[in-house]
Coordinates of C-alpha atoms in Angstrom, one line a residue:
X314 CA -29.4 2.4 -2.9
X315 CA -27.4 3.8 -5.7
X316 CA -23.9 3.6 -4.2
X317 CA -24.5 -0.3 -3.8
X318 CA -26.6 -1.1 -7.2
X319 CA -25.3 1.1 -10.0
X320 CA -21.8 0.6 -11.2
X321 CA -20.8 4.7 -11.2
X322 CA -21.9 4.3 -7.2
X323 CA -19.5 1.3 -7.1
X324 CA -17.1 2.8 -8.4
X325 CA -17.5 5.9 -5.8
X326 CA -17.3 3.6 -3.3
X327 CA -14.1 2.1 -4.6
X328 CA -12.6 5.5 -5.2
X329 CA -12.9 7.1 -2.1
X330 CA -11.7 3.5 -0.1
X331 CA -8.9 3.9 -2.6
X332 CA -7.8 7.0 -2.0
X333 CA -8.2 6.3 1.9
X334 CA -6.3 3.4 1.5
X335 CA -3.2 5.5 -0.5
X336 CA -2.9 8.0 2.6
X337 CA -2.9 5.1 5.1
X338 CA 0.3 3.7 2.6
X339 CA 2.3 6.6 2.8
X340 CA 1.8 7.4 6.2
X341 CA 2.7 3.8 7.1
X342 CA 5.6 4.1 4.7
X343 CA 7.0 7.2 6.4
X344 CA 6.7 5.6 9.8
X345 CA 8.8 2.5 8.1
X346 CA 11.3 5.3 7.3
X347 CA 11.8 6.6 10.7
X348 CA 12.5 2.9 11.8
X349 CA 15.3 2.8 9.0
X350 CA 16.8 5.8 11.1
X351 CA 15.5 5.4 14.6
X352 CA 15.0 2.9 16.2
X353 CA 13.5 5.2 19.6
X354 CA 11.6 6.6 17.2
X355 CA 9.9 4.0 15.3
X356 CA 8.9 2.1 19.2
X357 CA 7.4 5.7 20.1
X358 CA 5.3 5.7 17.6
X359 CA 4.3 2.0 17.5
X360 CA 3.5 2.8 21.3
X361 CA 1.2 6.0 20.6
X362 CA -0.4 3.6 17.9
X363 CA -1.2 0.9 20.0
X364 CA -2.3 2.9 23.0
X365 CA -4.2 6.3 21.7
X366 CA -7.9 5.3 21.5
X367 CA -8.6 7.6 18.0
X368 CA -6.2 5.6 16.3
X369 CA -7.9 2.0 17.7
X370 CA -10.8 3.5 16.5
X371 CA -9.8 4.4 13.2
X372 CA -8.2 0.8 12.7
X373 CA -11.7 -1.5 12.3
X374 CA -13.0 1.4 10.0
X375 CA -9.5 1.3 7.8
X376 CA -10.1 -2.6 7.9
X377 CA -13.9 -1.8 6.4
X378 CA -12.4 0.1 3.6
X379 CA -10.0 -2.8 2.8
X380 CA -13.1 -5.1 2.9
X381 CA -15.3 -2.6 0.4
X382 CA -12.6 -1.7 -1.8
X383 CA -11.9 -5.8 -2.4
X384 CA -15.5 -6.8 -2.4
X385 CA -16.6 -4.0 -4.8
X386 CA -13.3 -4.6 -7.2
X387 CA -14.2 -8.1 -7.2
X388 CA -18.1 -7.3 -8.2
X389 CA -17.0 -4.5 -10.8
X390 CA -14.5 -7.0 -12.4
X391 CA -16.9 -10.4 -13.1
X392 CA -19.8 -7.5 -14.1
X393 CA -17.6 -6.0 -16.8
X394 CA -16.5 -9.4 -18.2
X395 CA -20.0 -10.2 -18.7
X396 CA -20.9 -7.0 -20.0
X397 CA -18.5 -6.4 -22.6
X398 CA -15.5 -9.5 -22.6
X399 CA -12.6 -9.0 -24.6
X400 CA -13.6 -5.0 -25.6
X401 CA -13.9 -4.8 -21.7
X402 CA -10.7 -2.0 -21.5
X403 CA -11.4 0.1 -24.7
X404 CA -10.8 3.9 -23.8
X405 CA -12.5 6.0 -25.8
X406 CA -10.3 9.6 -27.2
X407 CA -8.6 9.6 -24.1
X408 CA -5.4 6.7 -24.1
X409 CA -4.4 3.8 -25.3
X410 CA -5.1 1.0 -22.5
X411 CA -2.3 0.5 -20.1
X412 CA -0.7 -2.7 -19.1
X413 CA -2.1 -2.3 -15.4
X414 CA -5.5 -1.3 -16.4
X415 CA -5.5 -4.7 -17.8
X416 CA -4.4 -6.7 -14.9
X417 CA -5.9 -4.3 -12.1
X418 CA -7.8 -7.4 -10.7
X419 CA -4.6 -9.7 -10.9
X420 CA -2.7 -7.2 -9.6
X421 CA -4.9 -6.7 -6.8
X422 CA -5.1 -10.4 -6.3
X423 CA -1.0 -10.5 -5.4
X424 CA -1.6 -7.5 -3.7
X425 CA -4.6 -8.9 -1.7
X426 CA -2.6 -12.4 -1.1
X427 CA 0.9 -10.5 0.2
X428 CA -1.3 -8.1 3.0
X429 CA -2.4 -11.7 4.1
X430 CA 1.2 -12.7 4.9
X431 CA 2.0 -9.0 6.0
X432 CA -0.6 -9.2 8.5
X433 CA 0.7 -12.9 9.9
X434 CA 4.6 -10.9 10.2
X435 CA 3.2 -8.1 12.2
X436 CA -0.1 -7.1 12.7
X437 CA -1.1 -10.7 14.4
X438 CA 1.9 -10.5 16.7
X439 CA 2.2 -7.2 17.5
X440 CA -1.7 -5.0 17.9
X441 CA -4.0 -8.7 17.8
X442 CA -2.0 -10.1 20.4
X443 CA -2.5 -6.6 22.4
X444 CA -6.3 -7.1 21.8
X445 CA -6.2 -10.7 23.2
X446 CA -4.4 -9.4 26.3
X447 CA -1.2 -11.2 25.5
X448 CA 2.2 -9.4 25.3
X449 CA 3.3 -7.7 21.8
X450 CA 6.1 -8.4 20.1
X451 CA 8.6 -5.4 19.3
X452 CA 8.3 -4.2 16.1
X453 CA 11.4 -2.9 15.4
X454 CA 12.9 -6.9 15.8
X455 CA 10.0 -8.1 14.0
X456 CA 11.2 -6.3 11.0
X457 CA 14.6 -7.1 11.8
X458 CA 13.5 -10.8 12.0
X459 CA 11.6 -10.9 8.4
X460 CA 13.7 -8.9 6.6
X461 CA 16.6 -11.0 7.4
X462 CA 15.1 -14.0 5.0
X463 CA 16.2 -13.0 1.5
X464 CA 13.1 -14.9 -0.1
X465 CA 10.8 -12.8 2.5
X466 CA 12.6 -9.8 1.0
X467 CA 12.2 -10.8 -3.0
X468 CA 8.7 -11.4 -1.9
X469 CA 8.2 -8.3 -0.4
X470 CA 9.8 -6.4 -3.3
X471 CA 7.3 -8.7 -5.4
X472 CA 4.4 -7.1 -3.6
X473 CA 5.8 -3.4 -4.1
X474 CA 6.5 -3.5 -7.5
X475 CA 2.7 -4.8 -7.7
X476 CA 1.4 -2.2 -5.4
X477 CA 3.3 0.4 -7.7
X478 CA 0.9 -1.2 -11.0
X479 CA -2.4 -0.8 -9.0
X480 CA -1.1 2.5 -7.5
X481 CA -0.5 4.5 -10.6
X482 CA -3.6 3.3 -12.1
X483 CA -5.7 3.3 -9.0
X484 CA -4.9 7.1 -8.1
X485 CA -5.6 9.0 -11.2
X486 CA -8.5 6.6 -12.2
X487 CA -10.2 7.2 -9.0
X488 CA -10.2 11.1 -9.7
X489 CA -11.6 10.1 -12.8
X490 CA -14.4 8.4 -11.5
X491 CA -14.9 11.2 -9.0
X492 CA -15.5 13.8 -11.9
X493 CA -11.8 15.1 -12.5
X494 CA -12.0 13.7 -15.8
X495 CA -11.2 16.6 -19.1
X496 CA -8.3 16.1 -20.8
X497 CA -6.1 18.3 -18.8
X498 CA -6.7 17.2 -15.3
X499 CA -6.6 13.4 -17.1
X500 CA -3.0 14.2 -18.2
X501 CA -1.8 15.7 -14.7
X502 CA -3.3 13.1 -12.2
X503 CA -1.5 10.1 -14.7
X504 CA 1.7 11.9 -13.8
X505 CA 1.0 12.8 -10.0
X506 CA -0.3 8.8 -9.4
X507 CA 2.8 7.5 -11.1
X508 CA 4.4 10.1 -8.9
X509 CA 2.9 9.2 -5.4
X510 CA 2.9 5.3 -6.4
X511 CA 6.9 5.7 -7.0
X512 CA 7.6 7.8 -3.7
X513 CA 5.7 5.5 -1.6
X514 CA 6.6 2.3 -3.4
X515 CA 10.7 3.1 -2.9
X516 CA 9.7 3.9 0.8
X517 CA 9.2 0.5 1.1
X518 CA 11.5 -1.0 -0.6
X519 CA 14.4 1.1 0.8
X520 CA 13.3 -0.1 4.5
X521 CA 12.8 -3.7 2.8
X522 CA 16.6 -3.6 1.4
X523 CA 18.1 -1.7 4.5
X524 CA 17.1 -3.9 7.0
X525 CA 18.2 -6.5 4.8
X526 CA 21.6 -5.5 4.7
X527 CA 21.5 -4.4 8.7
X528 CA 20.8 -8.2 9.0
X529 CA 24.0 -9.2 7.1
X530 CA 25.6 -6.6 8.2
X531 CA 26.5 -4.2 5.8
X532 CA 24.3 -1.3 6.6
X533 CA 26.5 0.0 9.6
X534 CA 29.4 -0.3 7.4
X535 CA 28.0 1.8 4.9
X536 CA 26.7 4.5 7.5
X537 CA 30.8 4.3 8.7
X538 CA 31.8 5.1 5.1
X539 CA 29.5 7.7 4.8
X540 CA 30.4 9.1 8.0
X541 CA 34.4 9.2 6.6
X542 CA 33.0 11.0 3.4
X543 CA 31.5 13.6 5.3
X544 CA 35.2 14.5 7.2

């Protein structure tokens, strides 16, 4: 089949699991957001997650995505070092070769290794213990809980920067590979990744870092002083 034996219908594959995988990130930023802000808010919609049967649906085909974007990233990489070794990045007329071109596999390795421990903090104690008919944990405390380790947060802030590399390539190289590739469109989809990588990667960090200092403390004081700067 030529999505599964030619490298352009690899590269589909990994494009349109990439940009699946992008939306799915900035929605589950945005929901991180609301959590920042409201705590109702945030269990409402970890509630009409966990109980609306589209979404558990959509979950084990997100998962399949995840498995097909790795899988195929993994095949594409060890095919181009055989194919071509150290000239394995030239870009021919277009631009020069980026520093997260170049480590798009390592990149995805961090990437890869931190959704392992992101998935033991939440996802095994709050939707797999729902499957196995045992009681959830809150998600608001379990971000509460995490977030109040500051190594958990460096990591975590590790993992976004990294996210932010295979982002901004990822995005604009998978609408390459889909055919949006003259020199115009080229130009304009570098800026909207690096755009979109940014908005979603601060996203997290922000909730990362405020949830931090709610832990310690400080994030009601400075909701208080802005409160006073707004009388």
């Amino acid at each position: 089949m030529w999505l599964t034996k030619s490298s352009i219908g690899k590269k589909v594959v990994m494009s349109v699991t990439g940009l699946c995988l992008v939306f799915f990130l900035l929605f589950h930023a945005t929901m991180n957001m609301v959590a920042v802000f409201s705590r109702a808010g945030y269990d409402q919609i970890t509630h009409f997650l966990g109980t609306n049967a589209l979404v558990q649906f959509m979950v084990p085909i997100l998962a399949l995505f995840f498995i097909f974007h790795i899988a195929y990233s993994i095949v594409l990489t060890l095919q181009n070092l055989r194919a071509r070794g150290s000239d394995r990045y030239a870009i021919t007329g277009k631009s020069e070769v980026t520093w997260a071109s170049k480590n798009m596999f390592v990149l995805g390795v961090i990437v890869l290794l931190m959704i392992g421990l992101h998935l033991s903090h939440f996802w095994a104690k709050m939707q797999l213990k729902e499957w196995t008919g045992s009681p959830s944990d809150n998600g608001y405390e379990l971000i509460l809980l995490k977030f109040s380790d500051p190594v958990i947060v460096a990591l975590y802030l590790v993992w976004f920067v990294a996210i932010w590399y295979h982002l901004s390539h990822g995005f604009w190289s998978a609408f390459q590979t889909l055919g949006l590739n003259n020199a115009i469109w080229f130009k304009r989809l570098k800026v909207i990744g690096i755009v979109f990588a940014t908005i979603i990667c601060v996203m997290f960090a922000f909730t990362t870092i405020a949830f931090y200092l709610h832990s310690i403390g400080l994030w009601d004081s400075l909701g208080q002083i802005w409160t006073l700067g707004q009388h």
